[in-house]
Amino acid sequence: MATFGQIIFYSLVTLIVIFAAIIIMVLVLAFTSKTYTSTGSVMSSNTKPITNISEDVLLSCNLHAVLQDKFSDMSVTWQKDQNRVVYRFQKGAPELSDQASEFKGRARMSPDDIISGNASLLLRSVRSSDAGEYTCSIQSSYGSGKVTVYLRTAAYSTPTFTFSDGSLTAEASRWFPKPTVKWQNETGSFLGGNMTFSTSSSGLFTAVSTLQPVSAEYLYTCTVQNELVAAVSEVMITGSVVNQRNYFSFSVASPLLSSLCLNMMTTLLSIYCVA
Ligand SMILES: *[C@@H]1O[C@H](CO)[C@@H](O)[C@H](O)[C@H]1NC(C)=O
Ligand SMILES: *[C@@H]1O[C@H](CO)[C@@H](O)[C@H](O)[C@H]1NC(C)=O
Ligand SMILES: *[C@@H]1O[C@H](CO)[C@@H](O)[C@H](O)[C@H]1NC(C)=O
Ligand SMILES: *[C@@H]1O[C@H](CO)[C@@H](O)[C@H](O)[C@H]1NC(C)=O
């Protein structure tokens, strides 16, 4: 006869196993069917690029074949969301009669690159509406296949810092989606800042955050971040001069997937804590 405690224990173990199985399934599905939908020997060196709106992006797609470095009969079609033709290259020339209007004059491929198996597409002045799923399909007598590239669009810039009257102000302009601003001291503790947002006519955000009081010769870290990009700045005030060092980091997993995993982890943890 199992005691009450044992029943609870085994139920919890069962629940944890089920959750773990679900997480593994989600990860496997996400990585096999979505991220690397590459068949044949067509590959992309970056299946999840993130682009600063208004800049250009190279959507990578390459055909690899053993002992072959010229593909004279290669044809390539780039499609967006499975129904809009972005660019088509056939019989040695561009074939743009059914190109979707939003890509006219903005998409480019080079015939020299194509012949050497490089079917990468250059998309100029990226707009937020360009975000989506792009499929590169290649046909040639040496091999064929397709690969899907997920383009994500964001707007981001390095924040600027000003120091006056003992307070340090960060201004992060042209951000999208809406960012958060966090301050940390040398030991990594979060410090309270005072934040205001404004929105431009094109829907981009400017965040201004003020930290007070601040000390000279002390290293502060300011992180401006949305679900795609983080701009990390290390800031130190020397006299009246603000010295800053910046770097960007980009999200690798899709926001949906990471929040899903996070939620499941939280659920798992709370089961443990109840136990
Ligand atoms: C493919 O061509 C583009 C230019 O069209 C170039 O920037 C890129 O480096 C090339 N990729 C490879 C793998 O050769
Ligand atoms: C993103 O583009 C804007 C303007 O087009 C530019 O001001 C900004 O510096 C760019 N961001 C980065 C990190 O290059
Ligand atoms: C960082 O901030 C925390 C919390 O305000 C504080 O306890 C800690 O001493 C600070 N660290 C330094 C090096 O100032
Ligand atoms: C926060 O903002 C308000 C309104 O702009 C201002 O009066 C206040 O002094 C600010 N506080 C700090 C700590 O900067």
mmCIF file of C-alpha atoms and ligand atoms in Angstrom:
data_model
loop_
_atom_site.group_PDB
_atom_site.id
_atom_site.type_symbol
_atom_site.label_atom_id
_atom_site.label_comp_id
_atom_site.label_asym_id
_atom_site.label_seq_id
_atom_site.Cartn_x
_atom_site.Cartn_y
_atom_site.Cartn_z
ATOM 1 C CA MET A 1 0.000 0.000 0.000
ATOM 2 C CA ALA A 2 1.602 3.249 -1.130
ATOM 3 C CA THR A 3 1.563 6.084 1.331
ATOM 4 C CA PHE A 4 0.101 9.463 0.452
ATOM 5 C CA GLY A 5 3.617 10.880 0.252
ATOM 6 C CA GLN A 6 4.691 8.195 -2.233
ATOM 7 C CA ILE A 7 1.649 8.878 -4.425
ATOM 8 C CA ILE A 8 2.504 12.578 -4.533
ATOM 9 C CA PHE A 9 6.141 11.765 -5.228
ATOM 10 C CA TYR A 10 5.354 9.441 -8.160
ATOM 11 C CA SER A 11 2.760 11.864 -9.584
ATOM 12 C CA LEU A 12 5.365 14.623 -9.518
ATOM 13 C CA VAL A 13 7.980 12.431 -11.182
ATOM 14 C CA THR A 14 5.435 11.503 -13.877
ATOM 15 C CA LEU A 15 4.543 15.159 -14.421
ATOM 16 C CA ILE A 16 8.200 16.136 -14.674
ATOM 17 C CA VAL A 17 8.866 13.370 -17.207
ATOM 18 C CA ILE A 18 5.851 14.488 -19.267
ATOM 19 C CA PHE A 19 7.002 18.119 -19.219
ATOM 20 C CA ALA A 20 10.535 17.128 -20.159
ATOM 21 C CA ALA A 21 9.176 15.079 -23.068
ATOM 22 C CA ILE A 22 7.068 18.039 -24.246
ATOM 23 C CA ILE A 23 10.072 20.369 -24.090
ATOM 24 C CA ILE A 24 12.222 17.927 -26.049
ATOM 25 C CA MET A 25 9.456 17.490 -28.642
ATOM 26 C CA VAL A 26 9.044 21.247 -29.038
ATOM 27 C CA LEU A 27 12.803 21.685 -29.466
ATOM 28 C CA VAL A 28 13.106 18.819 -31.947
ATOM 29 C CA LEU A 29 10.147 20.102 -33.982
ATOM 30 C CA ALA A 30 11.447 23.640 -33.941
ATOM 31 C CA PHE A 31 14.936 22.704 -35.020
ATOM 32 C CA THR A 32 14.176 20.040 -37.586
ATOM 33 C CA SER A 33 11.085 21.282 -39.376
ATOM 34 C CA LYS A 34 11.648 25.022 -39.074
ATOM 35 C CA THR A 35 15.203 26.136 -38.592
ATOM 36 C CA TYR A 36 17.024 23.794 -40.889
ATOM 37 C CA THR A 37 14.590 23.003 -43.691
ATOM 38 C CA SER A 38 17.478 22.250 -45.940
ATOM 39 C CA THR A 39 17.275 19.410 -48.407
ATOM 40 C CA GLY A 40 19.829 18.143 -50.867
ATOM 41 C CA SER A 41 23.045 20.075 -50.653
ATOM 42 C CA VAL A 42 21.519 23.543 -50.456
ATOM 43 C CA MET A 43 22.552 25.363 -47.311
ATOM 44 C CA SER A 44 22.424 28.759 -45.689
ATOM 45 C CA SER A 45 25.175 30.093 -43.467
ATOM 46 C CA ASN A 46 22.601 32.155 -41.531
ATOM 47 C CA THR A 47 18.992 30.980 -41.360
ATOM 48 C CA LYS A 48 17.889 33.646 -38.850
ATOM 49 C CA PRO A 49 19.371 37.012 -39.756
ATOM 50 C CA ILE A 50 18.279 40.137 -37.890
ATOM 51 C CA THR A 51 18.504 43.375 -39.857
ATOM 52 C CA ASN A 52 18.487 47.008 -38.841
ATOM 53 C CA ILE A 53 15.557 48.600 -40.734
ATOM 54 C CA SER A 54 16.819 50.693 -43.719
ATOM 55 C CA GLU A 55 20.049 48.719 -44.031
ATOM 56 C CA ASP A 56 20.776 45.963 -46.593
ATOM 57 C CA VAL A 57 20.771 42.257 -45.814
ATOM 58 C CA LEU A 58 22.329 39.285 -47.572
ATOM 59 C CA LEU A 59 20.081 36.215 -47.414
ATOM 60 C CA SER A 60 22.563 33.380 -47.660
ATOM 61 C CA CYS A 61 21.969 30.312 -49.857
ATOM 62 C CA ASN A 62 24.587 28.039 -51.401
ATOM 63 C CA LEU A 63 24.644 24.865 -53.469
ATOM 64 C CA HIS A 64 27.400 22.417 -52.636
ATOM 65 C CA ALA A 65 28.315 19.502 -54.851
ATOM 66 C CA VAL A 66 31.291 17.202 -54.622
ATOM 67 C CA LEU A 67 34.093 18.039 -57.062
ATOM 68 C CA GLN A 68 32.017 20.723 -58.710
ATOM 69 C CA ASP A 69 32.606 24.435 -58.668
ATOM 70 C CA LYS A 70 30.642 25.633 -61.716
ATOM 71 C CA PHE A 71 26.896 25.248 -62.196
ATOM 72 C CA SER A 72 26.131 26.641 -65.640
ATOM 73 C CA ASP A 73 22.534 25.374 -65.806
ATOM 74 C CA MET A 74 21.511 26.495 -62.324
ATOM 75 C CA SER A 75 18.129 28.094 -61.736
ATOM 76 C CA VAL A 76 17.168 29.788 -58.487
ATOM 77 C CA THR A 77 13.878 31.041 -57.094
ATOM 78 C CA TRP A 78 13.598 33.094 -53.916
ATOM 79 C CA GLN A 79 10.063 33.234 -52.524
ATOM 80 C CA LYS A 80 8.666 35.019 -49.515
ATOM 81 C CA ASP A 81 6.042 33.352 -47.311
ATOM 82 C CA GLN A 82 5.616 30.669 -49.988
ATOM 83 C CA ASN A 83 3.586 32.895 -52.307
ATOM 84 C CA ARG A 84 5.520 36.022 -53.331
ATOM 85 C CA VAL A 85 8.357 35.814 -55.819
ATOM 86 C CA VAL A 86 11.310 37.864 -54.607
ATOM 87 C CA TYR A 87 13.743 36.958 -57.396
ATOM 88 C CA ARG A 88 14.073 34.296 -60.068
ATOM 89 C CA PHE A 89 17.138 33.391 -62.104
ATOM 90 C CA GLN A 90 16.634 30.996 -65.027
ATOM 91 C CA LYS A 91 18.590 29.930 -68.115
ATOM 92 C CA GLY A 92 21.447 32.269 -67.330
ATOM 93 C CA ALA A 93 19.350 35.409 -66.793
ATOM 94 C CA PRO A 94 16.987 37.096 -64.313
ATOM 95 C CA GLU A 95 13.298 36.241 -64.905
ATOM 96 C CA LEU A 96 11.346 38.911 -63.044
ATOM 97 C CA SER A 97 7.949 38.957 -64.788
ATOM 98 C CA ASP A 98 6.155 37.620 -61.687
ATOM 99 C CA GLN A 99 8.281 39.438 -59.091
ATOM 100 C CA ALA A 100 6.179 40.835 -56.220
ATOM 101 C CA SER A 101 5.924 44.623 -56.425
ATOM 102 C CA GLU A 102 7.495 45.298 -53.002
ATOM 103 C CA PHE A 103 10.782 43.759 -54.175
ATOM 104 C CA LYS A 104 11.082 45.603 -57.503
ATOM 105 C CA GLY A 105 14.485 47.254 -57.673
ATOM 106 C CA ARG A 106 15.445 46.082 -54.172
ATOM 107 C CA ALA A 107 16.497 42.466 -54.730
ATOM 108 C CA ARG A 108 19.755 41.521 -56.417
ATOM 109 C CA MET A 109 21.677 38.403 -57.333
ATOM 110 C CA SER A 110 24.904 38.255 -59.236
ATOM 111 C CA PRO A 111 25.155 35.858 -62.229
ATOM 112 C CA ASP A 112 28.863 35.259 -61.516
ATOM 113 C CA ASP A 113 28.093 34.183 -57.948
ATOM 114 C CA ILE A 114 25.186 31.978 -59.105
ATOM 115 C CA ILE A 115 27.387 30.071 -61.534
ATOM 116 C CA SER A 116 29.752 29.291 -58.681
ATOM 117 C CA GLY A 117 26.881 27.928 -56.582
ATOM 118 C CA ASN A 118 26.253 31.033 -54.506
ATOM 119 C CA ALA A 119 22.558 31.887 -54.727
ATOM 120 C CA SER A 120 22.606 34.497 -51.933
ATOM 121 C CA LEU A 121 20.145 37.334 -52.353
ATOM 122 C CA LEU A 122 20.921 40.942 -51.510
ATOM 123 C CA LEU A 123 17.846 42.794 -50.251
ATOM 124 C CA ARG A 124 18.327 46.562 -50.110
ATOM 125 C CA SER A 125 16.948 49.059 -47.554
ATOM 126 C CA VAL A 126 15.047 46.557 -45.485
ATOM 127 C CA ARG A 127 11.569 47.573 -44.255
ATOM 128 C CA SER A 128 9.783 46.189 -41.231
ATOM 129 C CA SER A 129 7.293 44.473 -43.574
ATOM 130 C CA ASP A 130 10.153 42.425 -45.072
ATOM 131 C CA ALA A 131 10.232 40.219 -41.961
ATOM 132 C CA GLY A 132 9.182 36.668 -42.785
ATOM 133 C CA GLU A 133 10.076 33.350 -44.275
ATOM 134 C CA TYR A 134 12.229 33.276 -47.429
ATOM 135 C CA THR A 135 12.766 30.067 -49.378
ATOM 136 C CA CYS A 136 15.669 29.637 -51.758
ATOM 137 C CA SER A 137 15.009 26.814 -54.259
ATOM 138 C CA ILE A 138 17.788 25.644 -56.525
ATOM 139 C CA GLN A 139 17.625 23.365 -59.529
ATOM 140 C CA SER A 140 20.637 22.169 -61.453
ATOM 141 C CA SER A 141 21.877 18.971 -63.009
ATOM 142 C CA TYR A 142 24.442 18.697 -60.191
ATOM 143 C CA GLY A 143 21.924 18.831 -57.386
ATOM 144 C CA SER A 144 18.849 20.632 -56.215
ATOM 145 C CA GLY A 145 17.085 21.497 -53.008
ATOM 146 C CA LYS A 146 15.865 24.344 -50.902
ATOM 147 C CA VAL A 147 16.589 26.153 -47.692
ATOM 148 C CA THR A 148 14.447 28.521 -45.643
ATOM 149 C CA VAL A 149 15.774 31.727 -44.115
ATOM 150 C CA TYR A 150 13.781 33.592 -41.463
ATOM 151 C CA LEU A 151 14.402 37.315 -41.720
ATOM 152 C CA ARG A 152 13.649 39.376 -38.643
ATOM 153 C CA THR A 153 13.648 43.164 -38.767
ATOM 154 C CA ALA A 154 14.478 45.520 -35.956
ATOM 155 C CA ALA A 155 15.727 49.067 -35.480
ATOM 156 C CA TYR A 156 18.580 49.645 -33.077
ATOM 157 C CA SER A 157 21.410 52.031 -32.436
ATOM 158 C CA THR A 158 24.149 52.689 -29.907
ATOM 159 C CA PRO A 159 22.807 54.803 -27.027
ATOM 160 C CA THR A 160 24.424 58.172 -26.336
ATOM 161 C CA PHE A 161 25.268 59.269 -22.795
ATOM 162 C CA THR A 162 25.383 62.677 -21.141
ATOM 163 C CA PHE A 163 26.437 63.583 -17.625
ATOM 164 C CA SER A 164 25.252 66.650 -15.741
ATOM 165 C CA ASP A 165 24.441 67.587 -12.139
ATOM 166 C CA GLY A 166 25.370 64.159 -10.850
ATOM 167 C CA SER A 167 23.002 62.310 -13.154
ATOM 168 C CA LEU A 168 23.801 60.129 -16.133
ATOM 169 C CA THR A 169 21.338 60.084 -19.041
ATOM 170 C CA ALA A 170 21.179 57.471 -21.782
ATOM 171 C CA GLU A 171 19.332 58.230 -24.996
ATOM 172 C CA ALA A 172 18.522 55.302 -27.275
ATOM 173 C CA SER A 173 16.936 56.533 -30.478
ATOM 174 C CA ARG A 174 15.364 54.631 -33.381
ATOM 175 C CA TRP A 175 14.491 51.383 -31.642
ATOM 176 C CA PHE A 176 11.937 48.790 -32.692
ATOM 177 C CA PRO A 177 10.296 46.774 -31.171
ATOM 178 C CA LYS A 178 10.000 48.901 -28.003
ATOM 179 C CA PRO A 179 13.088 48.399 -25.821
ATOM 180 C CA THR A 180 13.699 48.381 -22.086
ATOM 181 C CA VAL A 181 16.655 50.165 -20.458
ATOM 182 C CA LYS A 182 18.436 48.651 -17.467
ATOM 183 C CA TRP A 183 21.330 49.964 -15.393
ATOM 184 C CA GLN A 184 23.735 47.841 -13.386
ATOM 185 C CA ASN A 185 26.569 48.701 -11.042
ATOM 186 C CA GLU A 186 30.014 47.086 -10.967
ATOM 187 C CA THR A 187 28.768 44.032 -9.084
ATOM 188 C CA GLY A 188 25.833 43.522 -11.441
ATOM 189 C CA SER A 189 23.053 44.772 -9.149
ATOM 190 C CA PHE A 190 20.234 46.512 -11.004
ATOM 191 C CA LEU A 191 19.825 50.210 -10.305
ATOM 192 C CA GLY A 192 16.598 52.167 -10.718
ATOM 193 C CA GLY A 193 16.546 54.559 -13.668
ATOM 194 C CA ASN A 194 13.951 57.094 -14.663
ATOM 195 C CA MET A 195 12.605 56.304 -18.110
ATOM 196 C CA THR A 196 10.586 58.136 -20.736
ATOM 197 C CA PHE A 197 9.618 57.030 -24.254
ATOM 198 C CA SER A 198 8.694 58.901 -27.386
ATOM 199 C CA THR A 199 7.513 57.507 -30.721
ATOM 200 C CA SER A 200 8.427 58.862 -34.137
ATOM 201 C CA SER A 201 5.969 59.170 -37.021
ATOM 202 C CA SER A 202 7.440 55.992 -38.522
ATOM 203 C CA GLY A 203 6.693 54.046 -35.331
ATOM 204 C CA LEU A 204 10.256 53.879 -33.972
ATOM 205 C CA PHE A 205 10.891 54.426 -30.274
ATOM 206 C CA THR A 206 13.304 56.703 -28.478
ATOM 207 C CA ALA A 207 13.991 55.821 -24.850
ATOM 208 C CA VAL A 208 15.620 58.247 -22.421
ATOM 209 C CA SER A 209 16.686 56.901 -19.053
ATOM 210 C CA THR A 210 18.306 58.893 -16.238
ATOM 211 C CA LEU A 211 20.335 57.392 -13.428
ATOM 212 C CA GLN A 212 20.936 59.372 -10.264
ATOM 213 C CA PRO A 213 23.122 59.711 -8.279
ATOM 214 C CA VAL A 214 26.194 58.464 -10.119
ATOM 215 C CA SER A 215 29.815 58.406 -8.977
ATOM 216 C CA ALA A 216 32.861 59.348 -10.986
ATOM 217 C CA GLU A 217 35.471 56.717 -11.854
ATOM 218 C CA TYR A 218 32.849 54.032 -11.428
ATOM 219 C CA LEU A 219 31.780 51.556 -14.081
ATOM 220 C CA TYR A 220 28.069 51.420 -14.934
ATOM 221 C CA THR A 221 26.507 49.035 -17.424
ATOM 222 C CA CYS A 222 23.503 50.183 -19.430
ATOM 223 C CA THR A 223 21.566 47.605 -21.454
ATOM 224 C CA VAL A 224 19.003 48.684 -24.037
ATOM 225 C CA GLN A 225 17.156 45.609 -25.177
ATOM 226 C CA ASN A 226 14.160 44.253 -27.014
ATOM 227 C CA GLU A 227 13.386 40.629 -27.909
ATOM 228 C CA LEU A 228 15.768 40.728 -30.916
ATOM 229 C CA VAL A 229 18.739 42.933 -30.058
ATOM 230 C CA ALA A 230 20.609 44.065 -26.959
ATOM 231 C CA ALA A 231 22.967 47.071 -26.948
ATOM 232 C CA VAL A 232 25.269 46.844 -23.961
ATOM 233 C CA SER A 233 27.296 49.923 -22.982
ATOM 234 C CA GLU A 234 29.902 50.148 -20.252
ATOM 235 C CA VAL A 235 30.058 53.727 -19.085
ATOM 236 C CA MET A 236 32.521 55.549 -16.872
ATOM 237 C CA ILE A 237 32.641 59.236 -15.985
ATOM 238 C CA THR A 238 36.097 60.780 -15.721
ATOM 239 C CA GLY A 239 35.962 64.463 -14.850
ATOM 240 C CA SER A 240 33.131 65.698 -17.060
ATOM 241 C CA VAL A 241 33.881 63.220 -19.845
ATOM 242 C CA VAL A 242 31.687 60.165 -20.393
ATOM 243 C CA ASN A 243 33.646 57.203 -21.730
ATOM 244 C CA GLN A 244 31.632 54.390 -23.250
ATOM 245 C CA ARG A 245 32.291 50.959 -24.725
ATOM 246 C CA ASN A 246 29.501 49.293 -26.631
ATOM 247 C CA TYR A 247 28.563 46.016 -28.201
ATOM 248 C CA PHE A 248 25.460 44.434 -29.658
ATOM 249 C CA SER A 249 24.174 40.939 -29.169
ATOM 250 C CA PHE A 250 21.436 39.308 -31.201
ATOM 251 C CA SER A 251 18.809 36.790 -30.234
ATOM 252 C CA VAL A 252 19.383 33.341 -31.720
ATOM 253 C CA ALA A 253 16.154 31.502 -30.926
ATOM 254 C CA SER A 254 12.809 32.802 -32.081
ATOM 255 C CA PRO A 255 11.102 34.867 -29.358
ATOM 256 C CA LEU A 256 8.115 32.514 -29.425
ATOM 257 C CA LEU A 257 10.243 29.438 -28.818
ATOM 258 C CA SER A 258 12.291 30.958 -26.023
ATOM 259 C CA SER A 259 9.256 32.296 -24.170
ATOM 260 C CA LEU A 260 7.555 28.924 -24.546
ATOM 261 C CA CYS A 261 10.568 27.164 -23.050
ATOM 262 C CA LEU A 262 10.819 29.734 -20.295
ATOM 263 C CA ASN A 263 7.154 29.216 -19.386
ATOM 264 C CA MET A 264 7.635 25.463 -19.253
ATOM 265 C CA MET A 265 10.730 25.816 -17.109
ATOM 266 C CA THR A 266 8.818 28.071 -14.741
ATOM 267 C CA THR A 267 6.004 25.542 -14.557
ATOM 268 C CA LEU A 268 8.482 22.760 -13.827
ATOM 269 C CA LEU A 269 10.208 24.815 -11.158
ATOM 270 C CA SER A 270 6.957 25.651 -9.443
ATOM 271 C CA ILE A 271 6.047 21.951 -9.339
ATOM 272 C CA TYR A 272 9.380 21.309 -7.651
ATOM 273 C CA CYS A 273 8.823 24.112 -5.191
ATOM 274 C CA VAL A 274 5.357 22.834 -4.246
ATOM 275 C CA ALA A 275 6.968 19.458 -3.614
HETATM 276 C C1 LIG B 1 27.992 34.908 -51.957
HETATM 277 O O1 LIG B 1 27.945 36.121 -52.682
HETATM 278 C C2 LIG B 1 27.825 37.290 -51.887
HETATM 279 C C3 LIG B 1 27.722 38.493 -52.791
HETATM 280 O O2 LIG B 1 26.745 38.330 -53.743
HETATM 281 C C4 LIG B 1 29.003 37.410 -50.951
HETATM 282 O O3 LIG B 1 28.856 38.539 -50.113
HETATM 283 C C5 LIG B 1 29.093 36.153 -50.095
HETATM 284 O O4 LIG B 1 30.253 36.211 -49.281
HETATM 285 C C6 LIG B 1 29.166 34.916 -50.983
HETATM 286 N N1 LIG B 1 29.113 33.720 -50.127
HETATM 287 C C7 LIG B 1 29.925 32.674 -50.302
HETATM 288 C C8 LIG B 1 29.771 31.543 -49.355
HETATM 289 O O5 LIG B 1 30.742 32.655 -51.185
HETATM 290 C C1 LIG B 2 20.625 51.375 -37.895
HETATM 291 O O1 LIG B 2 20.236 52.288 -38.907
HETATM 292 C C2 LIG B 2 20.162 53.655 -38.500
HETATM 293 C C3 LIG B 2 19.718 54.557 -39.636
HETATM 294 O O2 LIG B 2 19.419 53.951 -40.782
HETATM 295 C C4 LIG B 2 21.510 54.132 -37.993
HETATM 296 O O3 LIG B 2 21.384 55.452 -37.498
HETATM 297 C C5 LIG B 2 21.975 53.218 -36.885
HETATM 298 O O4 LIG B 2 23.270 53.595 -36.474
HETATM 299 C C6 LIG B 2 21.991 51.781 -37.375
HETATM 300 N N1 LIG B 2 22.408 50.925 -36.267
HETATM 301 C C7 LIG B 2 23.549 50.296 -36.248
HETATM 302 C C8 LIG B 2 23.844 49.531 -35.024
HETATM 303 O O5 LIG B 2 24.340 50.326 -37.183
HETATM 304 C C1 LIG B 3 25.756 47.567 -6.221
HETATM 305 O O1 LIG B 3 24.435 47.828 -5.784
HETATM 306 C C2 LIG B 3 24.011 47.036 -4.681
HETATM 307 C C3 LIG B 3 22.534 47.329 -4.438
HETATM 308 O O2 LIG B 3 22.267 48.699 -4.482
HETATM 309 C C4 LIG B 3 24.901 47.333 -3.481
HETATM 310 O O3 LIG B 3 24.511 46.534 -2.381
HETATM 311 C C5 LIG B 3 26.362 47.024 -3.867
HETATM 312 O O4 LIG B 3 27.196 47.371 -2.806
HETATM 313 C C6 LIG B 3 26.739 47.816 -5.088
HETATM 314 N N1 LIG B 3 28.078 47.420 -5.490
HETATM 315 C C7 LIG B 3 29.085 48.278 -5.594
HETATM 316 C C8 LIG B 3 30.419 47.734 -6.006
HETATM 317 O O5 LIG B 3 28.916 49.472 -5.422
HETATM 318 C C1 LIG B 4 12.363 61.448 -12.999
HETATM 319 O O1 LIG B 4 11.582 62.215 -13.892
HETATM 320 C C2 LIG B 4 10.840 63.271 -13.277
HETATM 321 C C3 LIG B 4 9.980 63.915 -14.342
HETATM 322 O O2 LIG B 4 10.684 64.152 -15.504
HETATM 323 C C4 LIG B 4 11.805 64.256 -12.610
HETATM 324 O O3 LIG B 4 11.081 65.273 -11.989
HETATM 325 C C5 LIG B 4 12.659 63.520 -11.624
HETATM 326 O O4 LIG B 4 13.618 64.390 -11.068
HETATM 327 C C6 LIG B 4 13.372 62.344 -12.275
HETATM 328 N N1 LIG B 4 14.073 61.575 -11.273
HETATM 329 C C7 LIG B 4 15.314 61.152 -11.454
HETATM 330 C C8 LIG B 4 15.881 60.305 -10.380
HETATM 331 O O5 LIG B 4 15.967 61.428 -12.445
#
